[in-house]
Coordinates of C-alpha atoms in Angstrom, one line a residue:
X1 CA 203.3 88.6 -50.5
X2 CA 205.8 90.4 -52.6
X3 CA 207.2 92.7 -50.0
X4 CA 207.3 89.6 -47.9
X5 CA 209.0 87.6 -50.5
X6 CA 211.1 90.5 -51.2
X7 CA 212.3 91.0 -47.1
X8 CA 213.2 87.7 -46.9
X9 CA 215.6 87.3 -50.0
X10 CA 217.2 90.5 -48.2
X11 CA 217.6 88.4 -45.0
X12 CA 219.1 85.3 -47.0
X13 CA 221.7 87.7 -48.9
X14 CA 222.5 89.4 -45.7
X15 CA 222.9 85.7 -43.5
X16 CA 225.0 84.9 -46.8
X17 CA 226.9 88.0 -47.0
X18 CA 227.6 87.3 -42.7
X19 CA 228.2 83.5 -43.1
X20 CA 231.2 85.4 -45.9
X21 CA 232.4 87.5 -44.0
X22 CA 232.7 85.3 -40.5
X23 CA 234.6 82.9 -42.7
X24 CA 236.7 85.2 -44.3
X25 CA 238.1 86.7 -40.8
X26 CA 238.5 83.0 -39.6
X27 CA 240.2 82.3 -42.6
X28 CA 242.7 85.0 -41.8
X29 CA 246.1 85.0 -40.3
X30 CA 246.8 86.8 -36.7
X31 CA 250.2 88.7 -37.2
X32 CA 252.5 89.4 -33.9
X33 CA 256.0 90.9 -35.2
X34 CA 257.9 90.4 -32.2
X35 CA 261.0 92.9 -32.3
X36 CA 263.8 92.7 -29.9
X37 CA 266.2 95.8 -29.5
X38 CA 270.0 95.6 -29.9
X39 CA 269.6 91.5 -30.2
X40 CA 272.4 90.4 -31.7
X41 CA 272.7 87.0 -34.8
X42 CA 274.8 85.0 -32.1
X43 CA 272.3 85.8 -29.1
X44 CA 270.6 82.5 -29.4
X45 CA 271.0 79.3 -28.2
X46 CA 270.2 77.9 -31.6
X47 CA 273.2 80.1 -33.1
X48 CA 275.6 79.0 -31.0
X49 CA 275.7 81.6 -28.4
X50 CA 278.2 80.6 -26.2
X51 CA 276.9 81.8 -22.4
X52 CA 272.6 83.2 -23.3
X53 CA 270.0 80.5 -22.8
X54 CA 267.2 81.1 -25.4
X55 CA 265.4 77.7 -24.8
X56 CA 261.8 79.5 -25.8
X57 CA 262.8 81.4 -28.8
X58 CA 264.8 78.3 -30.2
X59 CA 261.4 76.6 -30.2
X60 CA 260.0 78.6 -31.7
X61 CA 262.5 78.2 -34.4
X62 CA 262.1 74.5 -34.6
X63 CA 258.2 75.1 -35.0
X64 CA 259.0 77.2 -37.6
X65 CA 261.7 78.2 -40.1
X66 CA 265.1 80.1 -38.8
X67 CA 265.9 82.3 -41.5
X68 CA 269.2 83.3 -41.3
X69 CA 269.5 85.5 -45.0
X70 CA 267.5 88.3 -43.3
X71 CA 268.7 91.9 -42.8
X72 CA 267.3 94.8 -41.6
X73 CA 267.5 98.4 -43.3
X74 CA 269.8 100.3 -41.3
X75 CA 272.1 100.0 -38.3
X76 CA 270.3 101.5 -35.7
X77 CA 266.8 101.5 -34.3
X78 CA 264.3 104.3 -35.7
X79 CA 265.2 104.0 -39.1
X80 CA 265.4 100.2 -39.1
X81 CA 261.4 100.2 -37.3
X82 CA 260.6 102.9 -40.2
X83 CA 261.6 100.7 -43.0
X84 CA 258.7 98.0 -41.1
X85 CA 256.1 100.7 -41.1
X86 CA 256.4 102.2 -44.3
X87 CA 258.3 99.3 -46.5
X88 CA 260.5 101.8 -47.7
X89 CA 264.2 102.4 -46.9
X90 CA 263.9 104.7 -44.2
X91 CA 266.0 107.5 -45.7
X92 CA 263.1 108.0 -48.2
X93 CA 261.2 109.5 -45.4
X94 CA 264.8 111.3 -44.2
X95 CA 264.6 109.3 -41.0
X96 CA 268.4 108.9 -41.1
X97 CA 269.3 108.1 -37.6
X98 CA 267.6 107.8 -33.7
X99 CA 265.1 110.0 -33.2
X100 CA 266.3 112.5 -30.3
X101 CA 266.0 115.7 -29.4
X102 CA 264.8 118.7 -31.9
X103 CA 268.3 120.3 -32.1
X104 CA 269.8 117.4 -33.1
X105 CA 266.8 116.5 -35.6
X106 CA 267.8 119.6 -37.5
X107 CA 271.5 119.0 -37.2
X108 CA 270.5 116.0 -39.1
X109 CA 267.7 117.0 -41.2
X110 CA 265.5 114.9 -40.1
X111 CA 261.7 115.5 -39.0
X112 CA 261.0 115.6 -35.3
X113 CA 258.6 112.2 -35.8
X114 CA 258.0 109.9 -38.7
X115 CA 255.2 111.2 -41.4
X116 CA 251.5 109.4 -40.1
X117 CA 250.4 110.2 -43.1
X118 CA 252.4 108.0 -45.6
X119 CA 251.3 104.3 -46.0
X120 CA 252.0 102.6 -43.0
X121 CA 251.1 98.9 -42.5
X122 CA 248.8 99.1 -39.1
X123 CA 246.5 101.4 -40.9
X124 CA 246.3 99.6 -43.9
X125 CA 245.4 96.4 -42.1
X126 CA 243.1 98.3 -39.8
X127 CA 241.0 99.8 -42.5
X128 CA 240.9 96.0 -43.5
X129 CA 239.7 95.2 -40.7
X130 CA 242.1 93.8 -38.2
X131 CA 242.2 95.0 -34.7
X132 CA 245.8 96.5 -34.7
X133 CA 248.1 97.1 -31.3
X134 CA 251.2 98.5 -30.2
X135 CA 253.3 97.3 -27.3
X136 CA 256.9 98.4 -26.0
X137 CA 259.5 100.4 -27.5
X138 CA 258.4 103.3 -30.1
X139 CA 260.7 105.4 -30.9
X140 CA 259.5 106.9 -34.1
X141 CA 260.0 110.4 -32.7
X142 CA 261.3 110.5 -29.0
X143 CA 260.5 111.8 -25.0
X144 CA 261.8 115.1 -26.0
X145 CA 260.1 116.3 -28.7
X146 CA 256.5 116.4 -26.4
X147 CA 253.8 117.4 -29.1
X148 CA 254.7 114.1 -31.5
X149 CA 251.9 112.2 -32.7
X150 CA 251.0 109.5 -30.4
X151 CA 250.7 105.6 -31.8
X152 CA 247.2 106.0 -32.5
X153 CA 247.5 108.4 -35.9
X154 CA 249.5 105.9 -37.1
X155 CA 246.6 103.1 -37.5
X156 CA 247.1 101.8 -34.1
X157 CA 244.0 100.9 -31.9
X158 CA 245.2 101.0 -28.9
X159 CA 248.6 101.0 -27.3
X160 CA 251.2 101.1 -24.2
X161 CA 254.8 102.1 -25.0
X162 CA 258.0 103.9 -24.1
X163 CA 260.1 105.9 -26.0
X164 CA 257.2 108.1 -26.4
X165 CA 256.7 112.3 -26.3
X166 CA 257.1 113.4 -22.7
X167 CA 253.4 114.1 -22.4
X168 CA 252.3 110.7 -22.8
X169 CA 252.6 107.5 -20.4
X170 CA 255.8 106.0 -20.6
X171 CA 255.1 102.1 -20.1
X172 CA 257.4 100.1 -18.0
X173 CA 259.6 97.9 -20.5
X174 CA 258.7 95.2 -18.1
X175 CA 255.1 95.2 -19.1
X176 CA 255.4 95.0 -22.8
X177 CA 254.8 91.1 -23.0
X178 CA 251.7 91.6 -20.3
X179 CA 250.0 94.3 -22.5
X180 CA 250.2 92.3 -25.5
X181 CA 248.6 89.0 -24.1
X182 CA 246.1 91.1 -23.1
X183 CA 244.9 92.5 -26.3
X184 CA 245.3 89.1 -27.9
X185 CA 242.7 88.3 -25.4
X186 CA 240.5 90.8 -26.0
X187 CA 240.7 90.1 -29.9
X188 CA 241.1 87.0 -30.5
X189 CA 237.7 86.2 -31.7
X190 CA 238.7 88.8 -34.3
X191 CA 242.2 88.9 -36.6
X192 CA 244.4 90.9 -35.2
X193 CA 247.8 92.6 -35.8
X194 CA 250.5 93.3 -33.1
X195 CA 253.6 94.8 -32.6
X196 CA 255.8 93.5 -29.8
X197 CA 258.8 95.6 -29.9
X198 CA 261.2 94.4 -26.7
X199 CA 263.3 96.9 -24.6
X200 CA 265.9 94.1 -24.3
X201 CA 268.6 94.1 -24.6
X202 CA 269.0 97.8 -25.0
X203 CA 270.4 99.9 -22.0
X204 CA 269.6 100.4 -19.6
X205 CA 269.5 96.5 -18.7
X206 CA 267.3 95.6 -15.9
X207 CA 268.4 92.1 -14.6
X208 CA 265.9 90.4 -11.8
X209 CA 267.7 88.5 -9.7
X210 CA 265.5 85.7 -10.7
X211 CA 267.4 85.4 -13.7
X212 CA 270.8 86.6 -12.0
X213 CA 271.3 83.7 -10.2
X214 CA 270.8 81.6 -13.0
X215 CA 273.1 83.1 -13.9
X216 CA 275.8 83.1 -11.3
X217 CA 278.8 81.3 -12.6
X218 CA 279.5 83.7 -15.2
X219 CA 281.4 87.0 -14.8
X220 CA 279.4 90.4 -13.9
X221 CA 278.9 91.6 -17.6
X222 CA 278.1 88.3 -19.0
X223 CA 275.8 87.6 -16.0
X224 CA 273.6 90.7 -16.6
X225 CA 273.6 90.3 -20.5
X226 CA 272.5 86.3 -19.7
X227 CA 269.6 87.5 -17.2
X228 CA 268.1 90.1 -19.6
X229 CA 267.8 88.0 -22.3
X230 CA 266.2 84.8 -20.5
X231 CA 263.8 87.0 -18.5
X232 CA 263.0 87.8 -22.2
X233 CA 263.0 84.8 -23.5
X234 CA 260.6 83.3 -21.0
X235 CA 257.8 86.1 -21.3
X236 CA 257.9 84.9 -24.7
X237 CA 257.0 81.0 -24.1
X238 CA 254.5 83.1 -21.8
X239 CA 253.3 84.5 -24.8
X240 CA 253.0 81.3 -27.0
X241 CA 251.2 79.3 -24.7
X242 CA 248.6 81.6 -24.4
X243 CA 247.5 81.6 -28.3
X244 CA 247.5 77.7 -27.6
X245 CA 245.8 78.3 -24.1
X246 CA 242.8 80.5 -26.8
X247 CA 243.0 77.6 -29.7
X248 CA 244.6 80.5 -32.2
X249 CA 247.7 78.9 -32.3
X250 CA 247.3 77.0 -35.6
X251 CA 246.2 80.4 -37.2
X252 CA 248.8 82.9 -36.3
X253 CA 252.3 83.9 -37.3
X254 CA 254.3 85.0 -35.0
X255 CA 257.9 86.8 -36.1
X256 CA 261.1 87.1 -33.6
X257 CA 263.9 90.1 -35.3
X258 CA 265.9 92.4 -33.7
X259 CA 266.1 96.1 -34.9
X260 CA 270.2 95.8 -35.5
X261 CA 272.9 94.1 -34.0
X262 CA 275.0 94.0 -31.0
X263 CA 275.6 97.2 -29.1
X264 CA 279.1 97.8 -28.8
X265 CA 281.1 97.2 -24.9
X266 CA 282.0 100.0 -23.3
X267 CA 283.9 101.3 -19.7
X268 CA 280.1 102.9 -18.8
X269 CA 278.3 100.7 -16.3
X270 CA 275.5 102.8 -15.0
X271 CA 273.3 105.5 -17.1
X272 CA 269.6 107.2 -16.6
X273 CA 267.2 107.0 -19.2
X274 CA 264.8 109.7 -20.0
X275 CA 262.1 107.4 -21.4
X276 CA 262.4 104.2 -19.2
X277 CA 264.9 105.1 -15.7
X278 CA 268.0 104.1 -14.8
X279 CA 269.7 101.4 -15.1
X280 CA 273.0 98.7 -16.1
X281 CA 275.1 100.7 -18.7
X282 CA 276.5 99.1 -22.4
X283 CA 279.9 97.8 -19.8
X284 CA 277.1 94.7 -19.7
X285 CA 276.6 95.3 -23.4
X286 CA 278.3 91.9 -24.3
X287 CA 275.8 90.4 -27.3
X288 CA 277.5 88.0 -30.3
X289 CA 277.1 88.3 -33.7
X290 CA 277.9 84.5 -34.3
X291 CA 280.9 85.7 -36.0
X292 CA 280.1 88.0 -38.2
X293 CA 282.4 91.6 -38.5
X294 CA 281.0 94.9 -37.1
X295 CA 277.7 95.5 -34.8
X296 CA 275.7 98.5 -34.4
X297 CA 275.7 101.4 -36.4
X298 CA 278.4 99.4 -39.2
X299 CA 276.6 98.3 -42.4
X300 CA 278.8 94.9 -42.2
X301 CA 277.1 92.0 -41.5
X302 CA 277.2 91.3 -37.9
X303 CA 274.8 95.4 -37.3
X304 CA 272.6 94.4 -39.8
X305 CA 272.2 90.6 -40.2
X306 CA 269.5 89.6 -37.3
X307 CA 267.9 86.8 -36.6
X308 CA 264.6 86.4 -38.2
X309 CA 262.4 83.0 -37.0
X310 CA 259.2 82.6 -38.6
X311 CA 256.1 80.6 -37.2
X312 CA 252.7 79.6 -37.7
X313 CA 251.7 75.7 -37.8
X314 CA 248.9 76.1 -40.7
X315 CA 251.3 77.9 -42.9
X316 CA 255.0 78.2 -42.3
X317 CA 257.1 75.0 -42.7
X318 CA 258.1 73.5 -39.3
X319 CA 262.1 72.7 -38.3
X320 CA 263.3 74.5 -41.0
X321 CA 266.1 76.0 -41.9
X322 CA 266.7 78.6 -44.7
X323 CA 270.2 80.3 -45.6
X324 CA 269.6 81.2 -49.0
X325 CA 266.1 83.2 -49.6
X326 CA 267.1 87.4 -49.2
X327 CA 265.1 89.1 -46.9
X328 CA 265.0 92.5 -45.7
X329 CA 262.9 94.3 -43.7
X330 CA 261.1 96.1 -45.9
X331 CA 259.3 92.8 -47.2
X332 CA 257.1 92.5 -44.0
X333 CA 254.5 95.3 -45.3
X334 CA 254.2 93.7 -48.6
X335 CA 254.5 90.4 -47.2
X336 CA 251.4 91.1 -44.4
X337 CA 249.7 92.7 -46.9
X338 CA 249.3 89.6 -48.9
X339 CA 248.6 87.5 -45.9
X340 CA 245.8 89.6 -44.8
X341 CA 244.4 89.8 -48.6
X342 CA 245.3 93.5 -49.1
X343 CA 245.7 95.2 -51.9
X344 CA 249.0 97.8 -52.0
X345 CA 247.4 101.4 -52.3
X346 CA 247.1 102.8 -55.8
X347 CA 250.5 104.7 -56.7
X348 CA 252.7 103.1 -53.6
X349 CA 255.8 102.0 -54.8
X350 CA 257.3 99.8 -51.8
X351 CA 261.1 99.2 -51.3
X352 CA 260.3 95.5 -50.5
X353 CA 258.6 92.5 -52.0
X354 CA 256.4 90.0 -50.8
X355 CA 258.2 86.9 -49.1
X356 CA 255.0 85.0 -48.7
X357 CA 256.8 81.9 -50.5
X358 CA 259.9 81.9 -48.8
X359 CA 257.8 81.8 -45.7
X360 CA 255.8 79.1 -46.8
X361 CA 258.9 77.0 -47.4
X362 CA 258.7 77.6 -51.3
X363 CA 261.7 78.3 -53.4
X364 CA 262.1 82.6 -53.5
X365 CA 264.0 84.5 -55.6
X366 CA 264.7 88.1 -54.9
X367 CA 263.9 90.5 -57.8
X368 CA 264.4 93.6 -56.1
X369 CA 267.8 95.5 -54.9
X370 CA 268.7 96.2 -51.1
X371 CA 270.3 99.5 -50.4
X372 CA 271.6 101.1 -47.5
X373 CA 272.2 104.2 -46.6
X374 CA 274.4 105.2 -43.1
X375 CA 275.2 108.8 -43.0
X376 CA 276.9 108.5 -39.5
X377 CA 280.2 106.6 -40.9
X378 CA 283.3 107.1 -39.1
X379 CA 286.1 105.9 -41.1
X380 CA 288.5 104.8 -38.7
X381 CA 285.9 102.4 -37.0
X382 CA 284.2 98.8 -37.8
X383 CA 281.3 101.3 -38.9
X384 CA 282.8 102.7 -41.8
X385 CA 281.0 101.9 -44.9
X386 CA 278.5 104.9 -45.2
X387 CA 276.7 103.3 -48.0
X388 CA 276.1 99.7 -49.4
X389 CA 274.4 98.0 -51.9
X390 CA 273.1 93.9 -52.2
X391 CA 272.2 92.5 -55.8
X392 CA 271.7 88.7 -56.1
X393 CA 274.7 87.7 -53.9
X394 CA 277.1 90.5 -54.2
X395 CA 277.5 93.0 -51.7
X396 CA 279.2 96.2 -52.0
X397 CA 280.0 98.9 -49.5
X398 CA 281.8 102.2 -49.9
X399 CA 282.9 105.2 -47.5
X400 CA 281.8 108.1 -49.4
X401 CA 284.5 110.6 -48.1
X402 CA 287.4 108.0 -48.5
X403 CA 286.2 105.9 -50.8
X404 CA 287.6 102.9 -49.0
X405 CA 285.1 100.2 -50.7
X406 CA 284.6 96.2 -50.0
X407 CA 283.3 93.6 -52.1
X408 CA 282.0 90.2 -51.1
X409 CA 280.2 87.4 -52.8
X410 CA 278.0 86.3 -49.8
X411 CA 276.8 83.1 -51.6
X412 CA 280.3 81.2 -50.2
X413 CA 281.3 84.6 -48.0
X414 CA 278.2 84.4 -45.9
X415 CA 280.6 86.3 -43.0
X416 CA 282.0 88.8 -45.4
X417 CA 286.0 88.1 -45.1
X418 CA 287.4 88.1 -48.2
X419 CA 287.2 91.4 -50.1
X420 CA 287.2 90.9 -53.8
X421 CA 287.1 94.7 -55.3
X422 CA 290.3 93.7 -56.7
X423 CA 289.4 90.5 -58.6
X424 CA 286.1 92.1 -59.7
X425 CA 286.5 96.0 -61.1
X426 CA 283.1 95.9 -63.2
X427 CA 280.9 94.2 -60.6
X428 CA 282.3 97.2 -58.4
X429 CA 281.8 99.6 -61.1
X430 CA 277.6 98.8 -61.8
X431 CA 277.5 98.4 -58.2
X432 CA 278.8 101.6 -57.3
X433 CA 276.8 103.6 -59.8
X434 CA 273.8 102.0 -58.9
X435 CA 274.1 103.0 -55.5
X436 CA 274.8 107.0 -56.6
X437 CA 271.9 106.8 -58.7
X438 CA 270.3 105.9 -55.8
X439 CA 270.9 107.8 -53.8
X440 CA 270.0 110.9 -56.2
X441 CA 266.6 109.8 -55.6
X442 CA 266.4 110.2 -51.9
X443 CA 265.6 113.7 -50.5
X444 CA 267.5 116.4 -49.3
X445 CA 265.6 117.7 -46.3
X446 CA 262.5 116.9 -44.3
X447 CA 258.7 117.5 -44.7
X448 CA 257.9 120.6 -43.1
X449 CA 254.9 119.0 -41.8
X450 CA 256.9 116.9 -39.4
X451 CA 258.4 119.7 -37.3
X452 CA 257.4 120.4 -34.3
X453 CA 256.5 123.1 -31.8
X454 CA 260.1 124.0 -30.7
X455 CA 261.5 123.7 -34.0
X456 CA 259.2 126.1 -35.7
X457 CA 260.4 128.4 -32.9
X458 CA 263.8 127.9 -33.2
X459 CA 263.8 128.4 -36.9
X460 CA 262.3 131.6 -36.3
X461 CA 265.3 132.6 -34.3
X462 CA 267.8 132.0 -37.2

């Protein structure tokens, strides 16, 4: 009788401990971070673009909350998706620029791939037990450099992608929406995290002529730009009504960003892409920052402040609109973390903060500075400022080597047009020596450990 008695408290702790744990994962947010490529503030219809249709996206905004105080952590894509990964500015992991080719990795001292083996938020949330997936653009090393780690050392389960080392698949851009309804599928009895990180509307564009003649009463760059982005746009209502279609809809937030803003117009109207084919060139590269100076590659607003809509109907507040609460990306680790009741790892020191109550609709208050750090300046462009630095509402931004510098006070300057460096010496001076000190911390060259193949050989050869 007592070994009896005995098995059968050990089946009432274990149906208790299941009963737990089956609540505890229903009780659990999805997470799909939806990240677009190149899309600019003014690219929506909610925004006020003036030609793109976005009818999808800007319900999802009135679902949700449109944050519009969000900025990502450099002006360009791999160090901007590092600072999502890691929650750290990307330079502390010397991820400075695009990853490329290995020559121009050491031109740059940066590794040939970002470290796998610093915290990164798909592991953490796998080893708590979410089913974690990769879909689209990757791009934290690149096609050339072919013995890269692939997605899955970085806590992914599975994956499809492009932008990847030459020896893996390269997935079509066009499927990247198709891959990801198809792991939420497959997981959505359990909670699950996804990237969706869109090709559009990065070059090469791929218009259908589905969307080109919707398209048809607008000139030829305008036309193409249009096409990409409602082809986009629609995979994404695609991709909403299916978490209604599996009755996970109430318990999932789902994120739209972009990476940076705008790409800049140019005379090229036809390129080849190692990674994903040829295709339109950046002559169709005609995105709005809804009025905001500079675009890709400048640290002013309009290549860093992206659009940033928020949804999930048992959690985020719905028709919303939020222009005060600073966000950066460096918040979503910390932020998902929370969400997904995980602790931060003993001795990680993230960049970021939670924005769990800014999501929620509560008041937030930013504790923690926002640095950048651009080391591609050119000082007779829009992309001059090779360093900037956001405290409360004051912005500051500096050219190193000319020490041009611009102040604004984006609390009534929300578009950054009236420098006040003049008006305001000491706010410029605390600034401006925050931002050195700063910058002292970050390091000099890369790990070692992130070199690869070709790179070992050609530093034998010097």
């Amino acid at each position: 009788m007592k070994y009896k008695s005995t098995f059968v408290l050990i089946l009432l702790m274990l149906q208790v401990f299941y009963s737990c744990t089956k609540e505890t994962k229903k009780n659990q947010l999805n997470l799909i971070f939806i990240y677009a490529d190149d899309w600019g503030y003014g690219d929506l219809g909610i925004h006020g673009s003036s030609f793109c249709k976005t009818p999808n996206i800007d319900k999802l905004a009135a679902e949700g909350t449109d944050f519009q105080n969000f900025t990502v952590s450099n002006p360009v894509c791999s160090p901007s998706r590092t600072a999502v990964m890691t929650g750290q500015f990307p330079a502390r992991n010397s991820v400075h620029g695009h990853f490329a080719t290995v020559e121009s990795h050491m031109n740059r001292s940066m590794p040939d791939w970002l470290d796998p083996e610093v915290t990164l938020l798909p592991r953490l949330l796998k080893n708590a037990g979410y089913k974690t997936g990769h879909f689209g653009k990757w791009h934290l090393s690149n096609t050339p450099v072919g013995d890269a780690p692939d997605p899955t050392h970085y806590g992914y389960d599975e994956y499809g992608a492009f932008n990847l080392p030459y020896r893996l698949h390269q997935m079509s851009p066009d499927s990247t929406i198709y891959r990801a309804i198809d792991f939420i599928e497959r997981n959505s009895e359990s909670p699950f995290f996804v990237n969706v990180w869109l090709h559009e509307p990065h070059t090469p564009h791929y218009p259908k002529e589905e969307y080109m003649k919707k398209f048809a009463q607008l000139d030829a760059q305008k036309q193409v730009y249009a096409a990409v982005l409602a082809e986009a746009d629609a995979k994404l209502g695609q991709l909403m009504n299916k978490l209604k279609e599996l009755g996970i809809d109430e318990n999932t937030l789902v994120i739209f960003s972009s990476d940076n803003g705008p790409e800049y117009t140019s005379e090229k109207k036809w390129m080849d892409d190692n990674s994903t084919g040829p295709g339109y060139s950046s002559f169709y590269s005609v995105g709005e920052t809804g009025g905001l100076k500079g675009r890709k590659r400048s640290l002013l607003a309009g290549g860093i402040r992206v659009p940033f809509i928020a949804r999930c109907p048992s959690f985020v507040q719905a028709g919303h609109v939020d222009t005060t609460s600073q966000l950066s990306a460096v918040d979503i680790l910390p932020s998902f973390l929370e969400l997904a009741s995980v602790d931060l790892p003993e001795g990680y020191q993230p960049d970021g903060e939670s924005i769990v109550k800014a999501l929620s609709g509560e008041q937030f208050e930013r504790s923690k500075t926002i640095y950048w750090d651009w080391r591609y300046a050119d000082a007779n462009s829009p992309h001059w400022p090779s360093g900037a630095i956001q405290e409360g509402n004051w912005k500051f931004l500096i050219n190193e080597e000319t020490q041009r510098c611009e102040l604004y006070n984006l609390s009534n300057d929300w578009a950054e047009q009236e420098n006040l460096v003049e008006q305001y010496p000491e706010k410029v001076k605390t600034l401006e020596t925050k931002l050195d000190e700063w910058m002292k911390t970050l390091p000099t060259k890369a790990k070692s450990s992130c070199f690869s193949k070709e790179r070992q050989e050609l530093l034998k050869k010097q």
